[in-house]
Amino acid sequence: MFRRSDTFASASSSSPYSIVHIVLAAGFVYSGWMKTVRIESSKKTWAWVNDVPKRLVVLIGIAELLRALGLVLPWALNIAPLLTLIAAIALAAVALLGMLFHIGRKEYRELGVNIFFVVLALIVAIGRL
């Protein structure tokens, strides 16, 4: 059937690692989807979307979707695993920048989600070292 190297789990990953990986990617796919396809719903969900130009929100969403793909595809296909490390670091950086943005706007309730995704991204990055 499948050898270990043929599955999503590579030598540097285990079942908990895989779950973290999938949750991180799914979170950014959801966030990117909301910012690109469901922008009107985003305006109701996230107050900051109303104060930022629509093109910037869409650009952020596209970047999140691409980084989620960069996180999953190399890992799932076992091709260029360095790309997964780079994508995880980029996602952590985006989440950290999002935290600074929310702090500047005094939106402290939003910080928990950012902290959650920074931690997940760092777990994935460390798992890829």
Coordinates of N, CA and C in Angstrom, one line a residue:
M1 N 0.8 -1.2 0.0 CA 0.0 0.0 0.0 C 0.9 1.2 0.0
F2 N 0.9 2.1 1.0 CA 1.7 3.3 1.1 C 2.9 3.0 2.0
R3 N 4.0 3.5 1.5 CA 5.2 3.5 2.4 C 5.1 4.8 3.1
R4 N 5.8 4.9 4.2 CA 5.8 6.1 5.1 C 6.1 7.4 4.3
S5 N 7.0 7.3 3.3 CA 7.4 8.5 2.6 C 6.3 8.8 1.5
D6 N 5.4 7.9 1.2 CA 4.3 8.2 0.3 C 3.1 8.9 0.9
T7 N 3.1 9.0 2.2 CA 1.9 9.6 2.8 C 2.2 11.1 3.2
F8 N 1.2 11.7 3.7 CA 1.4 13.1 4.2 C 2.4 13.2 5.3
A9 N 2.6 12.2 6.1 CA 3.5 12.2 7.2 C 4.9 11.9 6.7
S10 N 5.8 12.8 6.8 CA 7.2 12.6 6.4 C 8.0 12.3 7.6
A11 N 9.3 12.1 7.4 CA 10.2 11.7 8.5 C 10.1 12.7 9.6
S12 N 9.9 14.0 9.3 CA 9.9 15.0 10.4 C 8.5 15.3 10.9
S13 N 7.5 14.5 10.6 CA 6.2 14.8 11.1 C 5.6 13.6 11.8
S14 N 4.7 13.9 12.7 CA 3.9 12.8 13.3 C 2.5 13.2 13.3
S15 N 1.6 12.4 13.8 CA 0.2 12.7 13.7 C -0.2 14.0 14.4
P16 N 0.3 14.3 15.6 CA 0.0 15.6 16.1 C 0.5 16.8 15.3
Y17 N 1.7 16.6 14.7 CA 2.3 17.6 13.8 C 1.4 17.8 12.6
S18 N 0.9 16.7 12.0 CA 0.0 16.8 10.9 C -1.2 17.5 11.2
I19 N -1.8 17.3 12.4 CA -3.0 18.0 12.8 C -2.8 19.5 12.9
V20 N -1.6 19.9 13.5 CA -1.3 21.3 13.6 C -1.1 21.9 12.2
H21 N -0.5 21.2 11.4 CA -0.2 21.6 10.0 C -1.6 21.9 9.3
I22 N -2.5 21.0 9.4 CA -3.8 21.1 8.7 C -4.6 22.2 9.3
V23 N -4.6 22.3 10.6 CA -5.4 23.4 11.3 C -4.8 24.8 10.9
L24 N -3.5 24.9 10.8 CA -2.9 26.2 10.4 C -3.3 26.5 9.0
A25 N -3.2 25.6 8.1 CA -3.5 25.8 6.7 C -5.0 26.2 6.6
A26 N -5.9 25.4 7.3 CA -7.3 25.6 7.2 C -7.7 27.0 7.7
G27 N -7.0 27.4 8.8 CA -7.3 28.8 9.4 C -7.0 29.9 8.4
F28 N -5.9 29.7 7.7 CA -5.5 30.8 6.7 C -6.3 30.7 5.4
V29 N -6.7 29.5 5.1 CA -7.7 29.3 3.9 C -9.0 30.0 4.2
Y30 N -9.5 29.8 5.4 CA -10.7 30.4 5.8 C -10.6 32.0 5.8
S31 N -9.5 32.4 6.5 CA -9.3 33.9 6.5 C -9.1 34.5 5.1
G32 N -8.3 33.8 4.3 CA -8.1 34.3 2.9 C -9.4 34.3 2.1
W33 N -10.2 33.3 2.3 CA -11.5 33.1 1.6 C -12.4 34.3 2.0
M34 N -12.5 34.5 3.3 CA -13.3 35.6 3.8 C -12.9 37.0 3.2
K35 N -11.6 37.2 3.1 CA -11.1 38.5 2.6 C -11.2 38.6 1.1
T36 N -11.3 37.5 0.4 CA -11.3 37.6 -1.1 C -12.7 37.4 -1.7
V37 N -13.4 36.3 -1.2 CA -14.7 36.0 -1.8 C -15.8 36.5 -1.0
R38 N -15.7 36.5 0.3 CA -16.8 36.9 1.2 C -16.6 38.2 1.8
I39 N -16.1 39.2 1.1 CA -15.7 40.4 1.7 C -16.8 41.1 2.4
E40 N -18.0 41.0 1.9 CA -19.1 41.7 2.7 C -19.4 41.0 4.0
S41 N -19.3 39.7 4.1 CA -19.4 39.1 5.4 C -18.2 39.5 6.3
S42 N -17.0 39.7 5.7 CA -15.9 40.1 6.5 C -16.1 41.4 7.1
K43 N -16.8 42.3 6.5 CA -17.1 43.6 7.0 C -17.9 43.5 8.3
K44 N -18.8 42.5 8.3 CA -19.6 42.3 9.5 C -18.9 41.6 10.6
T45 N -17.9 40.8 10.2 CA -17.2 40.0 11.2 C -16.0 40.7 11.8
W46 N -15.3 41.4 11.0 CA -14.0 42.1 11.4 C -14.2 43.6 11.1
A47 N -14.2 44.4 12.2 CA -14.4 45.9 12.1 C -13.4 46.5 11.2
W48 N -12.1 46.1 11.3 CA -11.0 46.7 10.6 C -11.2 46.7 9.1
V49 N -12.0 45.7 8.6 CA -12.2 45.6 7.1 C -12.9 46.8 6.5
N50 N -13.7 47.4 7.4 CA -14.5 48.6 6.9 C -13.5 49.8 6.8
D51 N -12.4 49.8 7.5 CA -11.5 51.0 7.6 C -10.3 50.8 6.7
V52 N -10.2 49.7 6.0 CA -9.0 49.5 5.1 C -9.6 49.4 3.7
P53 N -8.8 49.9 2.7 CA -9.3 49.8 1.3 C -9.5 48.4 0.9
K54 N -10.6 48.2 0.1 CA -11.0 46.9 -0.3 C -9.9 46.1 -1.0
R55 N -9.2 46.8 -1.9 CA -8.1 46.2 -2.6 C -7.0 45.6 -1.7
L56 N -6.8 46.3 -0.6 CA -5.8 45.9 0.3 C -6.3 44.6 1.1
V57 N -7.5 44.6 1.4 CA -8.1 43.5 2.1 C -8.0 42.3 1.2
V58 N -8.4 42.5 -0.1 CA -8.4 41.3 -1.1 C -6.9 40.9 -1.3
L59 N -6.0 41.8 -1.3 CA -4.6 41.4 -1.5 C -4.1 40.6 -0.3
I60 N -4.5 41.0 0.9 CA -4.1 40.3 2.1 C -4.7 38.9 2.0
G61 N -6.0 38.8 1.6 CA -6.6 37.5 1.5 C -5.9 36.6 0.5
I62 N -5.6 37.1 -0.7 CA -4.9 36.3 -1.7 C -3.5 35.8 -1.2
A63 N -2.8 36.7 -0.5 CA -1.5 36.3 0.1 C -1.7 35.2 1.1
E64 N -2.8 35.3 1.9 CA -3.0 34.2 2.9 C -3.3 32.9 2.2
L65 N -4.1 32.9 1.1 CA -4.4 31.7 0.4 C -3.2 31.1 -0.2
L66 N -2.4 31.9 -0.8 CA -1.1 31.4 -1.4 C -0.2 30.8 -0.4
R67 N -0.1 31.5 0.7 CA 0.8 31.0 1.8 C 0.3 29.6 2.3
A68 N -1.1 29.5 2.4 CA -1.6 28.2 2.9 C -1.3 27.1 1.9
L69 N -1.4 27.5 0.6 CA -1.0 26.5 -0.5 C 0.5 26.1 -0.3
G70 N 1.3 27.2 -0.1 CA 2.7 26.9 0.1 C 3.0 26.1 1.3
L71 N 2.2 26.2 2.3 CA 2.3 25.4 3.5 C 2.0 23.9 3.2
V72 N 0.9 23.7 2.5 CA 0.4 22.3 2.3 C 1.0 21.6 1.1
L73 N 1.1 22.2 0.0 CA 1.4 21.4 -1.2 C 2.8 20.8 -1.1
P74 N 3.9 21.5 -0.7 CA 5.2 20.8 -0.7 C 5.2 19.7 0.4
W75 N 4.5 19.9 1.5 CA 4.4 18.9 2.5 C 3.6 17.7 2.0
A76 N 2.4 17.9 1.4 CA 1.6 16.8 1.0 C 2.2 16.0 -0.2
L77 N 2.9 16.7 -1.1 CA 3.5 16.1 -2.2 C 4.9 15.6 -2.0
N78 N 5.4 16.0 -0.8 CA 6.8 15.6 -0.5 C 7.8 16.2 -1.5
I79 N 7.5 17.4 -1.9 CA 8.4 18.1 -2.8 C 8.9 19.4 -2.2
A80 N 10.2 19.7 -2.3 CA 10.8 20.9 -1.8 C 10.3 21.3 -0.4
P81 N 10.6 20.4 0.6 CA 10.1 20.7 2.0 C 10.5 22.0 2.6
L82 N 11.6 22.6 2.0 CA 12.0 23.9 2.4 C 10.9 25.0 2.2
L83 N 10.1 24.8 1.2 CA 9.0 25.7 0.9 C 8.0 25.7 2.1
T84 N 7.8 24.6 2.7 CA 6.8 24.5 3.8 C 7.4 25.3 5.0
L85 N 8.7 25.2 5.2 CA 9.4 26.0 6.3 C 9.2 27.5 6.0
I86 N 9.5 27.9 4.8 CA 9.4 29.3 4.4 C 7.9 29.8 4.6
A87 N 7.0 29.0 4.1 CA 5.6 29.4 4.3 C 5.2 29.5 5.7
A88 N 5.6 28.6 6.6 CA 5.3 28.7 8.0 C 5.8 29.9 8.6
I89 N 7.1 30.2 8.3 CA 7.7 31.5 8.8 C 6.9 32.7 8.3
A90 N 6.6 32.7 7.1 CA 5.8 33.8 6.5 C 4.4 34.0 7.2
L91 N 3.8 32.9 7.5 CA 2.5 32.9 8.1 C 2.7 33.4 9.6
A92 N 3.7 33.0 10.2 CA 4.0 33.6 11.6 C 4.2 35.1 11.5
A93 N 5.0 35.5 10.5 CA 5.2 36.9 10.4 C 3.9 37.7 10.1
V94 N 3.1 37.2 9.3 CA 1.8 37.8 9.0 C 1.0 37.9 10.2
A95 N 0.9 36.9 11.0 CA 0.1 36.9 12.2 C 0.7 37.9 13.2
L96 N 2.0 38.0 13.3 CA 2.6 39.0 14.2 C 2.3 40.4 13.7
L97 N 2.4 40.6 12.4 CA 2.1 42.0 11.9 C 0.6 42.3 12.2
G98 N -0.3 41.3 12.0 CA -1.7 41.4 12.4 C -1.9 41.8 13.8
M99 N -1.1 41.2 14.7 CA -1.1 41.6 16.1 C -0.8 43.1 16.3
L100 N 0.3 43.5 15.7 CA 0.7 44.9 15.8 C -0.4 45.8 15.3
F101 N -1.0 45.5 14.2 CA -2.1 46.2 13.6 C -3.3 46.3 14.6
H102 N -3.7 45.2 15.2 CA -4.8 45.2 16.2 C -4.4 45.9 17.4
I103 N -3.2 45.8 17.9 CA -2.8 46.6 19.1 C -2.9 48.1 18.8
G104 N -2.4 48.5 17.6 CA -2.5 49.9 17.2 C -4.0 50.4 17.2
R105 N -4.9 49.6 16.9 CA -6.3 49.9 16.8 C -7.0 49.7 18.1
K106 N -6.3 49.2 19.1 CA -6.8 48.8 20.5 C -7.9 47.7 20.4
E107 N -7.7 46.8 19.4 CA -8.6 45.7 19.2 C -8.0 44.5 19.9
Y108 N -8.0 44.5 21.2 CA -7.3 43.5 22.0 C -7.9 42.2 22.0
R109 N -9.2 42.1 21.7 CA -10.0 40.9 21.6 C -9.5 40.0 20.4
E110 N -9.0 40.7 19.4 CA -8.5 40.0 18.2 C -7.2 39.3 18.4
L111 N -6.4 39.6 19.5 CA -5.1 39.1 19.6 C -5.0 37.6 19.8
G112 N -6.0 37.1 20.5 CA -6.0 35.6 20.8 C -5.8 34.8 19.5
V113 N -6.6 35.1 18.5 CA -6.5 34.4 17.2 C -5.1 34.5 16.6
N114 N -4.5 35.7 16.6 CA -3.2 35.9 16.1 C -2.2 35.1 16.9
I115 N -2.3 35.1 18.2 CA -1.3 34.4 19.0 C -1.4 32.9 18.7
F116 N -2.6 32.4 18.6 CA -2.9 31.0 18.3 C -2.2 30.6 17.0
F117 N -2.3 31.4 15.9 CA -1.7 31.1 14.6 C -0.2 31.3 14.6
V118 N 0.3 32.2 15.4 CA 1.8 32.4 15.5 C 2.3 31.1 16.1
V119 N 1.7 30.6 17.2 CA 2.2 29.4 17.8 C 2.1 28.2 16.9
L120 N 1.0 28.0 16.2 CA 0.9 26.9 15.2 C 1.9 27.0 14.1
A121 N 2.1 28.2 13.6 CA 3.1 28.4 12.5 C 4.5 28.1 13.0
L122 N 4.8 28.5 14.2 CA 6.1 28.2 14.8 C 6.3 26.7 15.0
I123 N 5.3 26.0 15.4 CA 5.3 24.6 15.6 C 5.6 23.9 14.3
V124 N 4.9 24.3 13.2 CA 5.2 23.8 11.9 C 6.6 24.1 11.4
A125 N 7.0 25.3 11.6 CA 8.4 25.7 11.2 C 9.4 24.9 11.9
I126 N 9.3 24.7 13.2 CA 10.3 24.0 14.0 C 10.2 22.5 13.6
G127 N 9.1 22.0 13.3 CA 8.9 20.6 12.8 C 9.6 20.4 11.5
R128 N 9.8 21.4 10.7 CA 10.5 21.3 9.4 C 12.0 21.6 9.5
L129 N 12.5 22.0 10.7 CA 14.0 22.2 10.8 C 14.7 20.9 10.8

